[in-house]
Amino acid sequence: MSDVILLAPHDDVAVATRDLVPGESVTTGDGESDGNPTVVVVRDRVPRGHKVALRDLPLGSEVRKYGQVIGRTTRPVPAGSQVHVHNLEMPRMPDVPGASDAASDYAYATEHRELPVPEGERPTFLGYRRADGRVGTRNYVAIVTSVNCSASTARFVADQFRGRALAQFPHVDGVVALTHGSGCGLVPTSEGGRTLLRTLRGYAAHPNVGGVLVLGLGCEMLQVDALVAEAGIPADTLVRRLVIQETGGIRATVRAAVAEIEAMLPELDARRREVCDVSDLVLGLNCGGSDGYSGITANPALGVASDLLVAYGARSVLAETPEVYGAEHLLTRRAVSPEVGRRLIDRIAWWREYAAAGGGTLDNNPSPGNKAGGLTTILEKSLGAVAKAGSADLAAVYQYAEPIDTPGLGFMDTPGYDPVSVTGLVAGGATVVVFTTGRGSVLGCKPSPSIKVATNTAMYLRMHEDMDLNAGRIVDGTASLAEVGREIFDLVLAVASGRETVSEELDLGQDEFQPWLLGTVT
Amino acid sequence: MSDVILLAPHDDVAVATRDLVPGESVTTGDGESDGNPTVVVVRDRVPRGHKVALRDLPLGSEVRKYGQVIGRTTRPVPAGSQVHVHNLEMPRMPDVPGASDAASDYAYATEHRELPVPEGERPTFLGYRRADGRVGTRNYVAIVTSVNCSASTARFVADQFRGRALAQFPHVDGVVALTHGSGCGLVPTSEGGRTLLRTLRGYAAHPNVGGVLVLGLGCEMLQVDALVAEAGIPADTLVRRLVIQETGGIRATVRAAVAEIEAMLPELDARRREVCDVSDLVLGLNCGGSDGYSGITANPALGVASDLLVAYGARSVLAETPEVYGAEHLLTRRAVSPEVGRRLIDRIAWWREYAAAGGGTLDNNPSPGNKAGGLTTILEKSLGAVAKAGSADLAAVYQYAEPIDTPGLGFMDTPGYDPVSVTGLVAGGATVVVFTTGRGSVLGCKPSPSIKVATNTAMYLRMHEDMDLNAGRIVDGTASLAEVGREIFDLVLAVASGRETVSEELDLGQDEFQPWLLGTVT
Ligand SMILES: [Ca+2]
Ligand SMILES: [Ca+2]
Ligand SMILES: [Ca+2]
Ligand SMILES: [Ca+2]
Ligand SMILES: [Ca+2]
């Protein structure tokens, strides 16, 4: 078992996996060449989850963790010392938020990291290739509702296809009712209207959806026909529409909808998975119920898997703007172009205004609990969230629910709130989601599978029926970051090919459809 | 069949129930003494739904409809003329919105209407009397969720009790999962947090709920224990709590929750309805999918029923602030005290700011479609919505989801959006809701029954399986306002005593639980 975790080669600090005491020697690194001393003698008490200096750090030194500067020493720090609030402060650099809000203070596209394609055979998975060339990992019927008033009806219809009802259609994964609380007085051209419309269209056109039934009440602003128009639905997706007020009420609509879906099933069940290249995958990255281990186990392990996918040419998308806040200046440097970097900063500026209009501030500073857990600065905290995205260049920035159309690592602007964030990613076209959690979040996201990665072993054991993989082994010292990263990568491919996640076994993922509702409710 | 509808005695105009042509004579009134000429000779073409003058109106005359001034003539208008935008404009009065926003321009508590208790035996209904003295009209088990993360689990549990599962417990009306999209990062002391907490507590303590299971994930801000504390749950309500992260995940929680509810059922099934006075009723008033007939059929008929309830000492609550906007100065005059009137104006001021912060305005002016349908001024439009509340004094103004604790007519501040508005009323303690609709809204609202009243016969026939009562007969001329109002009153008592509404037969009302989500989502 390793005493410490090194999060990136050449880091100045490592994270203790147990309480360290003065005088003991600890071994760093995971056996690979990482440019660090292999043995350090501990000088202070360093609690589990806290940082220990790997080399002498003179006054004013930049201190690196995750390969990034997380602060500057405020006194000389000898190797083996604890590094925390008493000897580390936020770096004063021109492009650090707080110094100034001007976008010109950020550096854009100044870093570039080549992620070489691993040697050996290219990985593949078994997916559903759709008429527009995109590849699904599931084959669902989606009932897309234009308004809350058709929500109950949509659920009544979906309920008819639960349990054994689809037993004779083994290539159809289910019928999912996508219901929400909006759509009535919403002006389709308002920001809230456009966001909801983009979300609903993204689901209607999703490659994991073979057939779609669009269901409205009739008197809503967001009309069924307008929803389907320009949704970019693949030509081979079966599309049906029903409007309750035209169909004669709820009972009549349930009967008609069940008949429409029954008529689709034989054709949908004839679809077959085929061998697809790994680059056809679209991965959504997310976390929820984070704890002190998220940033040192599950998140960086997911970053390893994301980098592998990006190296092969797949798409992988980070999200949750408020949780990334404080590290956006590092993402702008990783942007492939100044334009991409500026799109990110535009979204950050939007969030500052949004938070101010709500009477708050966009605050991602470490809380007292965070500090007790070992997090010293806002940068370090945000880097723990950004770690899910590995080290790839940032190829694209998407608005909420915008189509994910660019190979490589992307960033989608979403709230941090789990169901709302994941709904945006799936609407954008994510066909697999990996969700890291410390406290035990239980999110599913039909029609896409969500792989749950536990950050710590205690929670994994307590909630093993709800977790797919235990990254807590990294802090237990029984597996390396690289090993768990590879396991996540392999699991993504297996799940993409049809292996059920625990949330699918539990039939979760319908209630978690939660579009971002912007704008006032009147 | 009547050619015109007179909405209040002494009105200056009546509404045509068919297209009227010059030269014909029409009979006004419904056979009661109403202070109007009984026959008027029509001078203009007056389309169905439009207004005809009942007497000569000199230039500058105040014109009354609903017993209220809806405008002032801009030229002399002879009896039998059409009254519309060409000869009527908004009155210029010091307390009309737009003249000034200052609360001092409103008149408070200047009008008082005595509603005499009708002669004869007092009506009663069969209700469930709870330990705190309140009376329920249903006997539900409610699963109250503290966060979206327990939504799927709550539904899995409720699903176990659907269909025939409760057949052996005939005095238990169902198990309803009250799920929502919020609760995670929500600060309980913020405006949004307080509003959600009040809503969830209102349902947990609702007299239609005999047993409540409060279900959380564990890591949410809004904790299960804080939710139950100070909820004012009656002493005889059975209360259970479960937290997924403490119970060992979803499967274990579903098992535990089903067992907890099964254990409640025999005790709940032993409860019996008893004879209760009509004054124990709490009625929620609402409308949705309104049309040109709402303000002349279903809404004023509901006003007749509401006035009867208020006369007997029951509670009846109007809502939907944005739809009342423009007539609030009439409600302030009807307020029982200046304090009550000012509470209303405070909420109007809040809405103006809320709308402005969202980049819009609080706009209830008649649209071109409204004008084509016969509505001339904002006052007239708002009066059509306010008509649901009859003519009683305004005894109380409630914030969203606040306990409805004052006998008489109340007003609750809610959005106009149907599910959000009705959720606030039920949270406040409404045990029956009457919902008027022109287009055919299909709203249910477990654990309270909702009575659907159609404004027109064509829709009623098209969607008869979704409507409880047809007020379109008023404009067809086959029933009077007073008659339909009495029918609504009788139906409220029958439904309160256990008669199923169509939405209950259809098992609607779980998805329509939509708390008002205020504040920013991060
Ligand atoms: Ca399956
Ligand atoms: Ca999150
Ligand atoms: Ca770059
Ligand atoms: Ca029943
Ligand atoms: Ca409404």
Short mmCIF file of N, CA, C and O in Angstrom, two decimals, chain A residues 316-403:
data_model
loop_
_atom_site.label_atom_id
_atom_site.label_comp_id
_atom_site.label_asym_id
_atom_site.label_seq_id
_atom_site.Cartn_x
_atom_site.Cartn_y
_atom_site.Cartn_z
N SER A 316 -15.12 13.67 -25.42
CA SER A 316 -15.27 13.57 -23.97
C SER A 316 -15.57 14.97 -23.48
O SER A 316 -14.89 15.92 -23.88
N VAL A 317 -16.60 15.12 -22.64
CA VAL A 317 -17.06 16.47 -22.33
C VAL A 317 -17.18 16.69 -20.82
O VAL A 317 -17.94 16.00 -20.13
N LEU A 318 -16.42 17.66 -20.35
CA LEU A 318 -16.50 18.15 -18.98
C LEU A 318 -17.68 19.12 -18.89
O LEU A 318 -18.11 19.68 -19.90
N ALA A 319 -18.19 19.35 -17.67
CA ALA A 319 -19.32 20.28 -17.51
C ALA A 319 -19.24 20.92 -16.13
O ALA A 319 -18.18 20.97 -15.53
N GLU A 320 -20.38 21.44 -15.61
CA GLU A 320 -20.49 21.95 -14.25
C GLU A 320 -19.64 23.21 -14.03
O GLU A 320 -18.72 23.23 -13.21
N THR A 321 -20.00 24.26 -14.72
CA THR A 321 -19.25 25.51 -14.69
C THR A 321 -18.96 26.01 -13.28
O THR A 321 -17.82 26.38 -12.99
N PRO A 322 -19.94 26.05 -12.36
CA PRO A 322 -19.64 26.60 -11.03
C PRO A 322 -18.56 25.81 -10.28
O PRO A 322 -17.87 26.37 -9.42
N GLU A 323 -18.41 24.52 -10.60
CA GLU A 323 -17.42 23.73 -9.90
C GLU A 323 -16.03 23.85 -10.51
O GLU A 323 -15.02 23.52 -9.89
N VAL A 324 -15.99 24.32 -11.76
CA VAL A 324 -14.73 24.52 -12.47
C VAL A 324 -14.19 25.94 -12.18
O VAL A 324 -13.01 26.22 -12.34
N TYR A 325 -15.11 26.81 -11.70
CA TYR A 325 -14.77 28.22 -11.46
C TYR A 325 -13.55 28.34 -10.55
O TYR A 325 -13.51 27.72 -9.49
N GLY A 326 -12.59 29.11 -10.97
CA GLY A 326 -11.35 29.25 -10.23
C GLY A 326 -10.19 28.59 -10.96
O GLY A 326 -9.03 28.88 -10.67
N ALA A 327 -10.51 27.69 -11.89
CA ALA A 327 -9.45 27.04 -12.68
C ALA A 327 -9.66 27.30 -14.17
O ALA A 327 -9.01 26.70 -15.01
N GLU A 328 -10.58 28.22 -14.49
CA GLU A 328 -10.89 28.43 -15.91
C GLU A 328 -9.69 29.01 -16.66
O GLU A 328 -9.55 28.78 -17.87
N HIS A 329 -8.81 29.72 -15.95
CA HIS A 329 -7.63 30.28 -16.63
C HIS A 329 -6.67 29.19 -17.09
O HIS A 329 -5.87 29.41 -17.99
N LEU A 330 -6.76 28.01 -16.46
CA LEU A 330 -5.92 26.90 -16.91
C LEU A 330 -6.54 26.24 -18.14
O LEU A 330 -5.84 25.79 -19.05
N LEU A 331 -7.88 26.20 -18.16
CA LEU A 331 -8.57 25.64 -19.33
C LEU A 331 -8.39 26.53 -20.55
O LEU A 331 -8.27 26.03 -21.67
N THR A 332 -8.38 27.87 -20.34
CA THR A 332 -8.18 28.74 -21.51
C THR A 332 -6.80 28.52 -22.12
O THR A 332 -6.64 28.58 -23.33
N ARG A 333 -5.81 28.24 -21.28
CA ARG A 333 -4.47 27.96 -21.83
C ARG A 333 -4.46 26.67 -22.63
O ARG A 333 -3.73 26.53 -23.59
N ARG A 334 -5.29 25.71 -22.19
CA ARG A 334 -5.34 24.42 -22.89
C ARG A 334 -6.22 24.48 -24.14
O ARG A 334 -6.32 23.50 -24.88
N ALA A 335 -6.91 25.60 -24.35
CA ALA A 335 -7.80 25.71 -25.51
C ALA A 335 -7.01 25.60 -26.81
O ALA A 335 -5.87 26.07 -26.89
N VAL A 336 -7.64 24.99 -27.82
CA VAL A 336 -6.96 24.83 -29.11
C VAL A 336 -6.87 26.15 -29.86
O VAL A 336 -6.08 26.27 -30.80
N SER A 337 -7.68 27.12 -29.48
CA SER A 337 -7.63 28.43 -30.16
C SER A 337 -8.12 29.48 -29.19
O SER A 337 -8.84 29.19 -28.24
N PRO A 338 -7.73 30.75 -29.43
CA PRO A 338 -8.25 31.83 -28.57
C PRO A 338 -9.77 31.89 -28.59
O PRO A 338 -10.39 32.17 -27.56
N GLU A 339 -10.40 31.57 -29.72
CA GLU A 339 -11.86 31.63 -29.82
C GLU A 339 -12.50 30.66 -28.83
O GLU A 339 -13.46 30.98 -28.14
N VAL A 340 -11.98 29.44 -28.80
CA VAL A 340 -12.52 28.43 -27.89
C VAL A 340 -12.34 28.89 -26.44
O VAL A 340 -13.25 28.80 -25.62
N GLY A 341 -11.18 29.41 -26.14
CA GLY A 341 -10.93 29.90 -24.78
C GLY A 341 -11.87 31.02 -24.41
O GLY A 341 -12.40 31.07 -23.29
N ARG A 342 -12.11 31.93 -25.35
CA ARG A 342 -12.99 33.07 -25.05
C ARG A 342 -14.44 32.63 -24.85
O ARG A 342 -15.16 33.24 -24.08
N ARG A 343 -14.85 31.58 -25.56
CA ARG A 343 -16.22 31.07 -25.33
C ARG A 343 -16.37 30.64 -23.87
O ARG A 343 -17.42 30.86 -23.26
N LEU A 344 -15.33 30.02 -23.33
CA LEU A 344 -15.40 29.62 -21.92
C LEU A 344 -15.52 30.83 -21.01
O LEU A 344 -16.36 30.86 -20.09
N ILE A 345 -14.70 31.84 -21.26
CA ILE A 345 -14.71 33.02 -20.40
C ILE A 345 -16.03 33.77 -20.54
O ILE A 345 -16.55 34.33 -19.57
N ASP A 346 -16.63 33.75 -21.74
CA ASP A 346 -17.97 34.34 -21.90
C ASP A 346 -18.98 33.66 -20.99
O ASP A 346 -19.85 34.31 -20.41
N ARG A 347 -18.89 32.34 -20.88
CA ARG A 347 -19.83 31.62 -20.03
C ARG A 347 -19.58 31.94 -18.56
O ARG A 347 -20.52 32.08 -17.77
N ILE A 348 -18.32 32.05 -18.18
CA ILE A 348 -18.00 32.42 -16.80
C ILE A 348 -18.60 33.80 -16.48
O ILE A 348 -19.19 34.02 -15.42
N ALA A 349 -18.47 34.72 -17.44
CA ALA A 349 -19.01 36.07 -17.24
C ALA A 349 -20.54 36.00 -17.10
O ALA A 349 -21.13 36.68 -16.25
N TRP A 350 -21.16 35.16 -17.93
CA TRP A 350 -22.62 34.99 -17.83
C TRP A 350 -23.00 34.51 -16.43
O TRP A 350 -23.94 35.01 -15.81
N TRP A 351 -22.23 33.54 -15.90
CA TRP A 351 -22.53 32.99 -14.57
C TRP A 351 -22.37 34.04 -13.47
O TRP A 351 -23.12 34.06 -12.51
N ARG A 352 -21.35 34.90 -13.63
CA ARG A 352 -21.17 35.94 -12.62
C ARG A 352 -22.41 36.82 -12.56
O ARG A 352 -22.91 37.15 -11.49
N GLU A 353 -22.92 37.19 -13.75
CA GLU A 353 -24.14 38.02 -13.81
C GLU A 353 -25.35 37.27 -13.27
O GLU A 353 -26.17 37.83 -12.55
N TYR A 354 -25.46 36.01 -13.66
CA TYR A 354 -26.60 35.18 -13.24
C TYR A 354 -26.64 35.08 -11.73
O TYR A 354 -27.68 35.25 -11.09
N ALA A 355 -25.46 34.82 -11.15
CA ALA A 355 -25.37 34.69 -9.69
C ALA A 355 -25.69 36.03 -9.02
O ALA A 355 -26.41 36.08 -8.02
N ALA A 356 -25.18 37.12 -9.62
CA ALA A 356 -25.43 38.45 -9.03
C ALA A 356 -26.91 38.79 -9.11
O ALA A 356 -27.48 39.33 -8.15
N ALA A 357 -27.56 38.47 -10.24
CA ALA A 357 -28.99 38.75 -10.38
C ALA A 357 -29.81 37.98 -9.35
O ALA A 357 -30.86 38.43 -8.91
N GLY A 358 -29.31 36.81 -8.95
CA GLY A 358 -29.99 36.01 -7.94
C GLY A 358 -29.61 36.44 -6.53
O GLY A 358 -30.00 35.79 -5.56
N GLY A 359 -28.82 37.50 -6.42
CA GLY A 359 -28.47 38.02 -5.11
C GLY A 359 -27.30 37.30 -4.47
O GLY A 359 -27.02 37.48 -3.29
N GLY A 360 -26.59 36.47 -5.24
CA GLY A 360 -25.46 35.73 -4.68
C GLY A 360 -24.18 36.02 -5.44
O GLY A 360 -24.09 36.95 -6.22
N THR A 361 -23.16 35.21 -5.16
CA THR A 361 -21.92 35.30 -5.92
C THR A 361 -21.55 33.89 -6.35
O THR A 361 -22.02 32.91 -5.77
N LEU A 362 -20.74 33.81 -7.37
CA LEU A 362 -20.26 32.53 -7.84
C LEU A 362 -19.08 32.17 -6.94
O LEU A 362 -17.98 32.69 -7.11
N ASP A 363 -19.31 31.31 -5.96
CA ASP A 363 -18.32 31.09 -4.91
C ASP A 363 -17.91 29.64 -4.88
O ASP A 363 -18.68 28.77 -4.52
N ASN A 364 -16.70 29.36 -5.29
CA ASN A 364 -16.20 27.99 -5.25
C ASN A 364 -15.02 27.87 -4.27
O ASN A 364 -14.23 26.95 -4.35
N ASN A 365 -14.89 28.87 -3.37
CA ASN A 365 -13.78 28.83 -2.41
C ASN A 365 -13.90 27.63 -1.49
O ASN A 365 -15.00 27.18 -1.18
N PRO A 366 -12.77 27.08 -1.06
CA PRO A 366 -12.83 25.94 -0.14
C PRO A 366 -13.58 26.33 1.14
O PRO A 366 -13.33 27.39 1.72
N SER A 367 -14.49 25.48 1.56
CA SER A 367 -15.22 25.70 2.80
C SER A 367 -14.34 25.25 3.97
O SER A 367 -13.33 24.59 3.76
N PRO A 368 -14.74 25.59 5.20
CA PRO A 368 -13.98 25.06 6.35
C PRO A 368 -13.85 23.53 6.30
O PRO A 368 -12.79 22.98 6.60
N GLY A 369 -14.93 22.86 5.87
CA GLY A 369 -14.87 21.41 5.74
C GLY A 369 -13.87 20.97 4.68
O GLY A 369 -13.13 20.00 4.86
N ASN A 370 -13.84 21.69 3.55
CA ASN A 370 -12.85 21.40 2.51
C ASN A 370 -11.43 21.53 3.08
O ASN A 370 -10.57 20.69 2.83
N LYS A 371 -11.22 22.61 3.83
CA LYS A 371 -9.87 22.86 4.37
C LYS A 371 -9.48 21.77 5.36
O LYS A 371 -8.35 21.28 5.34
N ALA A 372 -10.42 21.39 6.21
CA ALA A 372 -10.14 20.29 7.14
C ALA A 372 -9.79 19.02 6.39
O ALA A 372 -9.01 18.19 6.86
N GLY A 373 -10.36 18.85 5.19
CA GLY A 373 -10.09 17.67 4.38
C GLY A 373 -8.79 17.76 3.62
O GLY A 373 -8.39 16.79 2.97
N GLY A 374 -8.15 18.93 3.65
CA GLY A 374 -6.84 19.03 3.01
C GLY A 374 -6.76 19.97 1.82
O GLY A 374 -5.69 20.11 1.23
N LEU A 375 -7.88 20.61 1.44
CA LEU A 375 -7.86 21.53 0.30
C LEU A 375 -7.48 22.93 0.78
O LEU A 375 -8.12 23.47 1.67
N THR A 376 -6.47 23.54 0.15
CA THR A 376 -5.96 24.82 0.62
C THR A 376 -6.52 26.01 -0.15
O THR A 376 -6.92 27.00 0.44
N THR A 377 -6.58 25.90 -1.48
CA THR A 377 -6.95 27.07 -2.29
C THR A 377 -8.09 26.74 -3.26
O THR A 377 -8.36 25.57 -3.55
N ILE A 378 -8.74 27.78 -3.79
CA ILE A 378 -9.82 27.59 -4.76
C ILE A 378 -9.30 26.85 -5.98
O ILE A 378 -9.98 25.99 -6.56
N LEU A 379 -8.05 27.16 -6.37
CA LEU A 379 -7.46 26.49 -7.53
C LEU A 379 -7.39 24.99 -7.31
O LEU A 379 -7.73 24.19 -8.18
N GLU A 380 -6.92 24.63 -6.12
CA GLU A 380 -6.76 23.21 -5.82
C GLU A 380 -8.11 22.51 -5.82
O GLU A 380 -8.26 21.41 -6.34
N LYS A 381 -9.13 23.18 -5.29
CA LYS A 381 -10.46 22.60 -5.26
C LYS A 381 -10.99 22.41 -6.68
O LYS A 381 -11.50 21.35 -7.04
N SER A 382 -10.89 23.48 -7.48
CA SER A 382 -11.41 23.40 -8.84
C SER A 382 -10.63 22.39 -9.67
O SER A 382 -11.19 21.68 -10.51
N LEU A 383 -9.32 22.31 -9.42
CA LEU A 383 -8.51 21.33 -10.16
C LEU A 383 -8.97 19.90 -9.86
O LEU A 383 -8.88 19.03 -10.72
N GLY A 384 -9.46 19.69 -8.65
CA GLY A 384 -9.98 18.36 -8.31
C GLY A 384 -11.19 18.01 -9.18
O GLY A 384 -11.38 16.85 -9.56
N ALA A 385 -12.00 19.02 -9.52
CA ALA A 385 -13.15 18.78 -10.41
C ALA A 385 -12.67 18.65 -11.86
O ALA A 385 -13.11 17.78 -12.61
N VAL A 386 -11.75 19.54 -12.26
CA VAL A 386 -11.24 19.53 -13.64
C VAL A 386 -10.44 18.26 -13.92
O VAL A 386 -10.30 17.84 -15.08
N ALA A 387 -9.94 17.62 -12.87
CA ALA A 387 -9.15 16.40 -13.05
C ALA A 387 -9.90 15.33 -13.84
O ALA A 387 -9.28 14.49 -14.50
N LYS A 388 -11.24 15.36 -13.81
CA LYS A 388 -12.03 14.42 -14.61
C LYS A 388 -11.70 14.51 -16.09
O LYS A 388 -11.93 13.57 -16.84
N ALA A 389 -11.20 15.69 -16.51
CA ALA A 389 -10.95 15.93 -17.93
C ALA A 389 -9.51 15.66 -18.32
O ALA A 389 -9.10 15.99 -19.43
N GLY A 390 -8.72 15.03 -17.44
CA GLY A 390 -7.36 14.67 -17.80
C GLY A 390 -6.53 15.88 -18.19
O GLY A 390 -6.68 16.96 -17.62
N SER A 391 -5.68 15.69 -19.19
CA SER A 391 -4.75 16.75 -19.56
C SER A 391 -4.87 17.14 -21.03
O SER A 391 -4.02 17.84 -21.55
N ALA A 392 -5.92 16.70 -21.70
CA ALA A 392 -6.05 16.97 -23.14
C ALA A 392 -6.29 18.44 -23.41
O ALA A 392 -6.76 19.18 -22.54
N ASP A 393 -5.97 18.85 -24.65
CA ASP A 393 -6.33 20.20 -25.10
C ASP A 393 -7.85 20.34 -25.10
O ASP A 393 -8.58 19.37 -25.30
N LEU A 394 -8.30 21.58 -24.91
CA LEU A 394 -9.74 21.85 -24.93
C LEU A 394 -10.16 22.21 -26.35
O LEU A 394 -9.80 23.28 -26.86
N ALA A 395 -10.91 21.31 -26.99
CA ALA A 395 -11.19 21.47 -28.42
C ALA A 395 -12.46 22.26 -28.70
O ALA A 395 -12.63 22.79 -29.80
N ALA A 396 -13.38 22.33 -27.71
CA ALA A 396 -14.66 23.00 -27.98
C ALA A 396 -15.33 23.39 -26.68
O ALA A 396 -15.15 22.73 -25.66
N VAL A 397 -16.12 24.46 -26.72
CA VAL A 397 -16.97 24.87 -25.60
C VAL A 397 -18.40 24.91 -26.11
O VAL A 397 -18.68 25.54 -27.14
N TYR A 398 -19.30 24.21 -25.39
CA TYR A 398 -20.69 24.10 -25.82
C TYR A 398 -21.60 24.83 -24.86
O TYR A 398 -21.39 24.79 -23.64
N GLN A 399 -22.65 25.45 -25.38
CA GLN A 399 -23.73 25.92 -24.51
C GLN A 399 -24.48 24.69 -24.02
O GLN A 399 -24.36 23.60 -24.57
N TYR A 400 -25.31 24.90 -23.01
CA TYR A 400 -26.12 23.82 -22.45
C TYR A 400 -26.92 23.12 -23.55
O TYR A 400 -27.63 23.76 -24.31
N ALA A 401 -26.75 21.80 -23.63
CA ALA A 401 -27.54 20.95 -24.54
C ALA A 401 -27.19 21.14 -26.02
O ALA A 401 -27.87 20.59 -26.88
N GLU A 402 -26.15 21.90 -26.31
CA GLU A 402 -25.73 22.05 -27.70
C GLU A 402 -25.13 20.75 -28.22
O GLU A 402 -24.45 20.05 -27.47
N PRO A 403 -25.32 20.45 -29.51
CA PRO A 403 -24.75 19.21 -30.06
C PRO A 403 -23.23 19.14 -29.88
O PRO A 403 -22.52 20.10 -30.20
#
